[in-house]
Structures are given as structure tokens and as C-alpha cells.
Coordinates of C-alpha atoms in Angstrom, one line a residue:
Chain A
X1 CA 149.3 63.2 29.3
X2 CA 149.0 59.7 28.0
X3 CA 152.7 58.9 28.2
X4 CA 154.7 59.2 31.3
X5 CA 156.9 62.3 31.1
X6 CA 157.6 62.9 34.8
X7 CA 157.2 61.0 38.0
X8 CA 153.8 60.2 39.6
X9 CA 154.9 62.0 42.7
X10 CA 155.3 65.3 40.7
X11 CA 152.0 64.8 39.0
X12 CA 150.3 64.3 42.4
X13 CA 152.0 67.5 43.6
X14 CA 150.7 69.4 40.6
X15 CA 147.1 68.1 41.2
X16 CA 147.2 69.2 44.9
X17 CA 148.6 72.6 44.0
X18 CA 145.9 73.1 41.4
X19 CA 143.3 72.9 44.2
X20 CA 144.6 76.0 45.9
X21 CA 142.6 79.1 45.2
X22 CA 144.3 81.3 42.5
X23 CA 146.2 78.4 40.9
X24 CA 144.9 76.6 37.8
X25 CA 146.3 73.5 36.2
X26 CA 148.9 75.5 34.2
X27 CA 150.1 77.7 37.0
X28 CA 150.2 74.7 39.4
X29 CA 152.6 73.0 37.0
X30 CA 154.8 76.1 36.9
X31 CA 154.6 76.2 40.7
X32 CA 155.6 72.6 41.0
X33 CA 158.5 73.1 38.7
X34 CA 159.6 76.1 40.7
X35 CA 159.4 74.1 43.9
X36 CA 161.5 71.3 42.4
X37 CA 164.1 73.6 41.0
X38 CA 164.4 75.6 44.2
X39 CA 164.2 72.5 46.4
X40 CA 166.3 73.8 49.4
X41 CA 165.1 77.4 49.4
X42 CA 161.4 76.6 48.7
X43 CA 160.2 73.0 48.6
X44 CA 161.8 71.9 51.9
X45 CA 160.8 75.0 53.8
X46 CA 157.3 74.8 52.5
X47 CA 156.9 71.2 53.5
X48 CA 158.2 72.0 56.9
X49 CA 155.9 75.1 57.3
X50 CA 152.9 73.0 56.2
X51 CA 153.8 70.3 58.8
X52 CA 154.2 72.8 61.5
X53 CA 150.9 74.6 60.7
X54 CA 149.1 71.2 60.5
X55 CA 150.3 70.3 63.9
X56 CA 149.7 73.6 65.6
X57 CA 146.7 75.2 64.0
X58 CA 143.6 75.7 66.2
X59 CA 140.2 77.3 65.6
X60 CA 139.6 79.8 68.5
X61 CA 136.6 78.4 70.5
X62 CA 135.7 82.0 71.4
X63 CA 135.7 83.9 68.1
X64 CA 136.4 81.4 65.4
X65 CA 139.8 82.9 64.3
X66 CA 142.5 80.6 63.2
X67 CA 145.6 80.7 65.3
X68 CA 148.1 78.4 67.0
X69 CA 146.6 79.0 70.4
X70 CA 143.0 78.7 71.7
X71 CA 141.8 81.3 72.7
X72 CA 143.5 83.1 69.9
X73 CA 145.9 86.1 70.0
X74 CA 143.2 88.6 69.3
X75 CA 140.9 87.3 72.1
X76 CA 143.7 87.3 74.6
X77 CA 145.2 90.7 73.7
X78 CA 144.6 92.8 76.8
X79 CA 145.1 96.1 74.9
X80 CA 142.0 95.5 72.7
X81 CA 138.6 97.0 73.5
X82 CA 136.6 94.1 74.9
X83 CA 133.3 96.1 74.8
X84 CA 133.0 95.8 71.0
X85 CA 132.6 92.7 68.8
X86 CA 133.1 92.9 65.1
X87 CA 131.1 90.2 63.4
X88 CA 132.5 88.8 60.1
X89 CA 131.6 86.0 57.7
X90 CA 135.0 84.4 57.4
X91 CA 138.5 84.4 58.9
X92 CA 139.7 86.1 55.7
X93 CA 137.5 89.1 56.5
X94 CA 139.0 89.2 60.0
X95 CA 142.5 89.3 58.5
X96 CA 141.4 92.0 56.0
X97 CA 140.0 94.2 58.7
X98 CA 143.2 93.8 60.8
X99 CA 145.2 94.9 57.8
X100 CA 143.1 98.1 57.7
X101 CA 144.3 98.8 61.2
X102 CA 140.8 100.4 61.9
X103 CA 139.6 97.7 64.4
X104 CA 140.8 97.7 68.0
X105 CA 138.2 95.3 69.2
X106 CA 137.4 91.6 69.3
X107 CA 135.9 89.6 66.5
X108 CA 133.3 86.9 66.0
X109 CA 133.5 84.7 62.9
X110 CA 130.1 83.4 61.7
X111 CA 131.7 80.9 59.4
X112 CA 129.5 81.8 56.4
X113 CA 126.2 83.6 55.6
X114 CA 122.6 82.4 55.7
X115 CA 121.7 81.1 52.3
X116 CA 118.5 79.1 51.9
X117 CA 119.4 78.3 48.3
X118 CA 122.7 76.7 49.4
X119 CA 121.0 75.0 52.4
X120 CA 122.8 77.2 54.9
X121 CA 120.6 77.8 57.9
X122 CA 121.2 79.6 61.3
X123 CA 122.4 76.4 62.9
X124 CA 125.2 76.1 60.3
X125 CA 126.7 79.4 61.5
X126 CA 128.1 80.3 64.9
X127 CA 125.3 82.7 65.8
X128 CA 124.6 81.0 69.2
X129 CA 128.1 81.7 70.2
X130 CA 127.8 85.4 69.3
X131 CA 124.5 85.8 71.3
X132 CA 126.2 84.1 74.3
X133 CA 129.1 86.5 74.1
X134 CA 126.8 89.5 73.7
X135 CA 125.1 88.6 77.0
X136 CA 128.3 89.6 78.8
X137 CA 127.6 93.1 80.3
X138 CA 131.0 94.3 79.3
X139 CA 129.9 94.1 75.6
X140 CA 128.4 97.4 74.5
X141 CA 128.5 97.2 70.7
X142 CA 128.2 94.6 67.9
X143 CA 129.5 95.8 64.5
X144 CA 128.1 93.7 61.6
X145 CA 131.0 93.6 59.1
X146 CA 129.3 91.2 56.7
X147 CA 129.6 91.5 53.0
X148 CA 127.3 93.9 51.2
X149 CA 125.6 91.0 49.3
X150 CA 122.0 89.8 49.5
X151 CA 123.0 86.8 51.7
X152 CA 125.2 89.0 53.8
X153 CA 122.5 91.5 54.5
X154 CA 119.9 88.8 55.2
X155 CA 122.4 87.4 57.7
X156 CA 122.8 90.9 59.2
X157 CA 119.1 91.2 59.7
X158 CA 118.8 87.8 61.3
X159 CA 121.7 88.4 63.7
X160 CA 120.2 91.8 64.7
X161 CA 116.9 90.0 65.5
X162 CA 118.7 87.5 67.6
X163 CA 120.4 90.3 69.6
X164 CA 117.1 92.1 70.3
X165 CA 116.5 92.7 73.9
X166 CA 120.2 92.7 74.9
X167 CA 121.8 95.9 76.0
X168 CA 124.1 96.2 73.0
X169 CA 124.2 98.7 70.1
X170 CA 124.1 96.9 66.8
X171 CA 125.8 98.8 63.9
X172 CA 127.0 98.0 60.4
X173 CA 129.7 99.2 58.0
X174 CA 129.1 102.4 56.1
X175 CA 128.2 102.2 52.4
X176 CA 129.8 104.7 50.0
X177 CA 132.5 105.4 47.4
X178 CA 135.6 103.3 48.0
X179 CA 138.7 105.4 48.8
X180 CA 140.4 106.0 45.5
X181 CA 137.4 104.9 43.5
X182 CA 136.1 106.7 40.4
X183 CA 132.5 107.5 40.3
X184 CA 132.2 106.5 36.7
X185 CA 133.0 102.9 37.4
X186 CA 130.7 102.5 40.4
X187 CA 127.3 100.8 40.4
X188 CA 124.2 102.9 40.9
X189 CA 123.4 101.3 44.3
X190 CA 126.7 102.4 45.7
X191 CA 126.4 105.9 44.3
X192 CA 122.8 106.2 45.7
X193 CA 124.1 105.0 49.1
X194 CA 126.9 107.5 49.0
X195 CA 124.6 110.4 48.2
X196 CA 122.1 109.4 51.0
X197 CA 124.9 109.1 53.5
X198 CA 126.7 112.3 52.5
X199 CA 128.7 114.0 55.2
X200 CA 129.4 117.8 55.8
X201 CA 132.6 118.9 54.1
Chain B
X1 CA 150.4 93.6 60.5
X2 CA 151.7 95.4 63.6
X3 CA 149.6 93.3 66.0
X4 CA 149.6 89.6 66.2
X5 CA 146.4 88.3 64.6
X6 CA 147.4 84.7 63.8
X7 CA 150.3 82.4 64.6
X8 CA 153.8 83.0 63.3
X9 CA 153.6 79.5 61.8
X10 CA 150.7 80.6 59.5
X11 CA 152.5 83.9 58.6
X12 CA 155.5 81.9 57.6
X13 CA 153.4 79.6 55.4
X14 CA 151.8 82.7 53.8
X15 CA 155.3 84.1 53.0
X16 CA 156.5 80.8 51.4
X17 CA 153.3 80.4 49.4
X18 CA 153.7 84.0 48.1
X19 CA 157.0 83.0 46.5
X20 CA 155.3 80.6 44.2
X21 CA 154.8 81.9 40.6
X22 CA 151.2 83.0 40.2
X23 CA 150.5 83.7 43.8
X24 CA 150.8 87.2 45.3
X25 CA 150.7 88.1 49.0
X26 CA 146.9 88.3 48.9
X27 CA 146.2 85.0 47.1
X28 CA 148.9 83.4 49.3
X29 CA 146.9 84.4 52.3
X30 CA 143.7 82.9 50.7
X31 CA 145.6 79.7 49.9
X32 CA 146.9 79.4 53.4
X33 CA 143.5 79.8 54.8
X34 CA 142.1 77.2 52.5
X35 CA 144.9 74.8 53.5
X36 CA 144.2 75.4 57.2
X37 CA 140.4 75.0 56.7
X38 CA 140.8 71.8 54.6
X39 CA 143.6 70.4 56.7
X40 CA 142.9 66.7 56.1
X41 CA 141.9 66.9 52.4
X42 CA 144.6 69.5 51.4
X43 CA 147.2 70.5 53.9
X44 CA 148.3 67.1 55.0
X45 CA 148.3 65.5 51.5
X46 CA 150.3 68.5 50.2
X47 CA 152.9 68.3 52.9
X48 CA 153.2 64.6 52.2
X49 CA 153.4 65.2 48.4
X50 CA 156.1 67.8 48.9
X51 CA 158.1 65.5 51.1
X52 CA 157.9 62.7 48.7
X53 CA 158.9 64.9 45.7
X54 CA 161.7 66.4 47.7
X55 CA 163.1 62.9 48.5
X56 CA 162.6 61.3 45.1
X57 CA 163.1 64.1 42.5
X58 CA 166.1 63.8 40.2
X59 CA 167.4 65.8 37.2
X60 CA 168.0 63.4 34.3
X61 CA 171.7 63.4 33.6
X62 CA 171.0 62.7 29.9
X63 CA 168.4 65.2 28.9
X64 CA 167.8 67.5 31.9
X65 CA 164.2 66.5 32.5
X66 CA 162.9 66.4 36.0
X67 CA 161.7 63.0 37.1
X68 CA 162.0 60.5 40.0
X69 CA 164.4 58.3 38.0
X70 CA 167.7 59.0 36.3
X71 CA 167.7 58.5 33.3
X72 CA 164.1 59.9 33.1
X73 CA 161.0 58.2 31.8
X74 CA 161.3 59.9 28.4
X75 CA 164.9 58.9 27.9
X76 CA 164.2 55.3 28.8
X77 CA 160.9 55.0 26.8
X78 CA 161.7 52.3 24.1
X79 CA 158.8 53.4 22.0
X80 CA 160.2 56.8 21.4
X81 CA 162.2 57.7 18.3
X82 CA 165.8 57.9 19.4
X83 CA 167.0 59.4 16.2
X84 CA 165.6 62.9 17.0
X85 CA 166.4 65.3 19.8
X86 CA 164.1 68.2 20.5
X87 CA 166.1 71.0 22.2
X88 CA 164.2 73.2 24.7
X89 CA 165.1 76.0 27.0
X90 CA 163.4 74.7 30.1
X91 CA 161.7 71.7 31.6
X92 CA 158.4 73.6 31.4
X93 CA 158.8 73.7 27.6
X94 CA 159.4 69.9 27.5
X95 CA 156.2 69.4 29.4
X96 CA 154.3 71.8 27.2
X97 CA 155.5 70.0 24.0
X98 CA 154.5 66.7 25.6
X99 CA 151.0 68.0 26.2
X100 CA 150.8 68.8 22.5
X101 CA 151.3 65.1 21.7
X102 CA 153.3 66.1 18.6
X103 CA 156.6 64.9 19.8
X104 CA 157.6 61.3 19.7
X105 CA 161.3 61.8 20.2
X106 CA 163.8 62.5 23.0
X107 CA 164.5 65.9 24.4
X108 CA 167.5 68.0 25.6
X109 CA 166.9 70.8 28.2
X110 CA 169.5 73.6 27.8
X111 CA 168.5 75.1 31.1
X112 CA 168.1 78.7 29.7
X113 CA 169.2 80.8 26.8
X114 CA 172.4 82.7 26.0
X115 CA 172.0 86.2 27.3
X116 CA 175.1 88.4 27.5
X117 CA 173.1 91.1 29.2
X118 CA 172.2 88.7 32.0
X119 CA 175.7 87.2 32.1
X120 CA 174.5 83.8 30.7
X121 CA 177.2 82.3 28.5
X122 CA 177.5 78.9 26.7
X123 CA 179.1 77.3 29.7
X124 CA 176.0 78.1 31.8
X125 CA 173.9 76.0 29.5
X126 CA 174.0 72.2 28.8
X127 CA 175.2 72.7 25.2
X128 CA 178.2 70.4 25.6
X129 CA 175.9 67.5 26.7
X130 CA 173.8 68.1 23.5
X131 CA 176.9 68.1 21.2
X132 CA 178.0 64.8 22.9
X133 CA 174.6 63.2 22.3
X134 CA 174.5 64.4 18.7
X135 CA 177.8 62.5 18.1
X136 CA 175.8 59.3 18.5
X137 CA 175.4 58.0 14.9
X138 CA 171.8 57.0 15.8
X139 CA 170.9 60.7 16.1
X140 CA 169.8 62.0 12.7
X141 CA 167.9 65.3 13.5
X142 CA 168.0 68.0 16.1
X143 CA 164.9 70.2 16.4
X144 CA 165.5 73.6 18.0
X145 CA 162.3 74.3 19.9
X146 CA 163.6 77.4 21.7
X147 CA 161.4 80.5 22.3
X148 CA 160.9 82.9 19.4
X149 CA 162.7 85.6 21.4
X150 CA 165.9 87.4 20.5
X151 CA 167.9 85.4 23.1
X152 CA 166.2 82.2 22.0
X153 CA 167.1 82.8 18.4
X154 CA 170.7 83.8 19.3
X155 CA 170.9 80.5 21.2
X156 CA 169.5 78.6 18.2
X157 CA 172.2 80.0 16.0
X158 CA 175.0 79.3 18.5
X159 CA 173.8 75.7 18.9
X160 CA 173.6 75.2 15.2
X161 CA 177.2 76.4 14.9
X162 CA 178.3 73.9 17.5
X163 CA 176.6 71.1 15.7
X164 CA 178.3 72.0 12.4
X165 CA 180.2 69.1 10.8
X166 CA 178.1 66.4 12.5
X167 CA 175.9 64.2 10.4
X168 CA 172.6 65.7 11.8
X169 CA 169.9 67.8 10.2
X170 CA 169.1 70.9 12.4
X171 CA 165.6 72.2 12.1
X172 CA 163.5 74.7 14.0
X173 CA 159.8 75.3 14.8
X174 CA 157.6 76.8 12.1
X175 CA 156.6 80.5 12.6
X176 CA 153.0 81.4 11.7
X177 CA 149.5 82.2 12.9
X178 CA 148.6 80.4 16.1
X179 CA 145.8 77.9 15.7
X180 CA 142.6 79.7 16.7
X181 CA 144.4 83.0 16.5
X182 CA 142.8 86.1 14.9
X183 CA 144.9 88.0 12.4
X184 CA 143.8 91.4 13.7
X185 CA 145.5 90.7 17.1
X186 CA 148.8 89.3 15.8
X187 CA 152.0 91.4 15.5
X188 CA 153.4 92.3 12.1
X189 CA 156.4 90.0 12.5
X190 CA 154.2 86.9 12.9
X191 CA 152.0 87.9 10.0
X192 CA 155.0 88.5 7.8
X193 CA 156.4 85.1 8.7
X194 CA 153.1 83.4 8.1
X195 CA 152.9 85.0 4.6
X196 CA 156.4 84.0 3.8
X197 CA 155.9 80.4 4.9
X198 CA 152.5 80.1 3.3
X199 CA 151.6 76.5 2.2
X200 CA 149.4 75.2 -0.7
X201 CA 145.7 75.0 0.2

């Protein structure tokens, strides 16, 4: 806008909101307006929540999860199976697996995937930390829950190599038809994998 | 999540972000993660921007625009044509019209539309403020830039009635084919309006 229509403080807020994933310039403006209109119910609580998270947030030095304590709630949960480590690329994957309720173990966040094209090498990921944790005799299995992308699979192979010689089983997620998925909409690679890995009915 | 995976501060942040228009629970989680990861570049500046907006934001007592000053920047801009008032439903419409660059006048934000079904009557909108402003002899035209919905048009008729007897021209936005729009995708009502309001080529 060439002419000033609203305050620079509001424009600044719109710009920052537009940097959030999922919000473009237009939706950021709508969000800012909503925040301003619902100041007491939304704007003030959000400002406070951001402040509190900013003060208290820690990256777990063991697994890389984001929490307000270090070690994090997952690493210190005594009910979890300490013999299994689920390796993920990103904290968002850890949270997604937790939502599935299928994991009762500990995690290790690599912080990305190997990607020579993007200049991401082994030293950019927390692979050393994983190898160190896998040396613990209590650890019996490492589940590679990386994305089914080329970079993800390259990373899985590299991590497997680095764990060679240790007394741990390395496994990976099953490929197959997504639950609720329709065959007609699936790619050939997934269908082929699902056929190969068929199970008795 | 039944088990605690991350801090309650972060969960609270996710809940608040999910209340913003355009963000659902999943994208709110991604946004929260992004904020935490880019704490210094994003989380801290956003918390500060929210605080500053919360302290400084005002609703213009003349037109209803949201700004950090009252009267707002639009109402106090001496280069704007003070003889025309563009009536809009919401502040977002004011901002949208400003982005078009086609308005060089003042605005009046009604704060909604008449909607008997939703219990919105004339007293819930700032119609009295508009009528008072239209009494000013300097005001020559009122442009009704309300949405082309049933409620919007009902509101336009009601406002026109209330302005009856004053020495102002009341006009409304043209209906027609959106610029860049394809006829095949337009509804019959728009096409009929565009034919009726055809202009010499």
C-alpha cells in the first residue's frame, strides 16, 4: 500500500504472521485483524503464550525433542520402553508418531536428512548422538522412521552403516497402502511395495 | 495426546494459534514448531509485535478503521476527497479496497450486515454514525461497497432509506465479470448483470 491505511505496528504484525507456515500475505492480514478485534481473548493470551514458550523452551540434549525441560518428558518417562529408539528427521515427525499412539519407546531427532544437493552432510545431523546412545547395552532396536523420500532413504542407509557392529536390530517402517487409501489414487511404487509385502489374510 | 510429549506451554501456544483464521490444528502445530525453532528471528519479534499492537491499537471513532491513532490515518489524510464516504461491512473490506488503489475518499465501517436470522439489527451496526457524517454539507456522495450477498443488499437498501432526504448521492459497486474471469465459470446472476450493464466498446 502506498498510502498509510493502518498503523506500522499492525503492518509489522501482518509481515511476521505471513512468515508462519500455512499463512500467506492475505490470510496473515485476516489473522492480524482477528487478533486486533479479539484482543482480550486472542491477542493478549497469544502474546503471553509466546513469551512463556520463548523463555521456557529447550531442545532435549538427549533426543532433540522440543520441550520445556531437558531431558524432555519423553526421555524421562519411566513407563517407556528404553530398549528401542525411533529415529525421526524432525520434531514434527516425533509429534506425529506420538499422535498415532503406536510408539511406546524413546526417540532420536536427526534434525534433517542427508542431502548433498542442499549441502547437508553427516556432521549437520545428530548422527553421532544416536550412535553414542546405541552403544548403551540396554538399547536393543533402532527403528528408522525417516520419510520415504530419496534423501530419507539415503539417510537411513547411512545411519544403518554407522550402527554396524553394534548389538542392535535396525528396522524401518513398513511400506504399503495407507489405511483408508484407495488403490486407484496410489502411485505404482507404493502399490508394488504393498504387493511384495503382502500378509496372510 | 494422552502422554506428555512436549511442554504445556507449547500445547497452549498450539491451541491459541489454531484459533487464527486459516490455521487448523495441524498447521498450528507446524507454526508453533517453526516459531520455537526460529526463536530469535520469529518468536521473539512476533511476541513483541503483538504486545505493541495490543498496547497501541485503536478503533477510529469516526469511521471504524483500526489504527494506532484515533481519528485514523485515513480520516486525517488531507489529500483524500472528503466529499465521498465509502461504506463497507468490515475493516478487511476497507483494507481490500485500499489495496485496489481505486478509492481516494474516506470510509465508514458498518461492523457487519443486517441479518435478522443472526439477530443483527440496525442498532448493532454503526449506521447512526454514518447518517450523522452524511449530514455534513461537505459530503456529496455515499458509495455502498457492501458484499453482493442477500444480507449485504438488504443492508444497502436499509442504509439508503436512512440517508433519504439528505443532499447526498447514494451509489453502489458495479456488478459484472471479474477482471481476468472466465465466463464459463461464472454464475448466471453475474452473467445476467454483466449483460444488463454492458458498456459501449
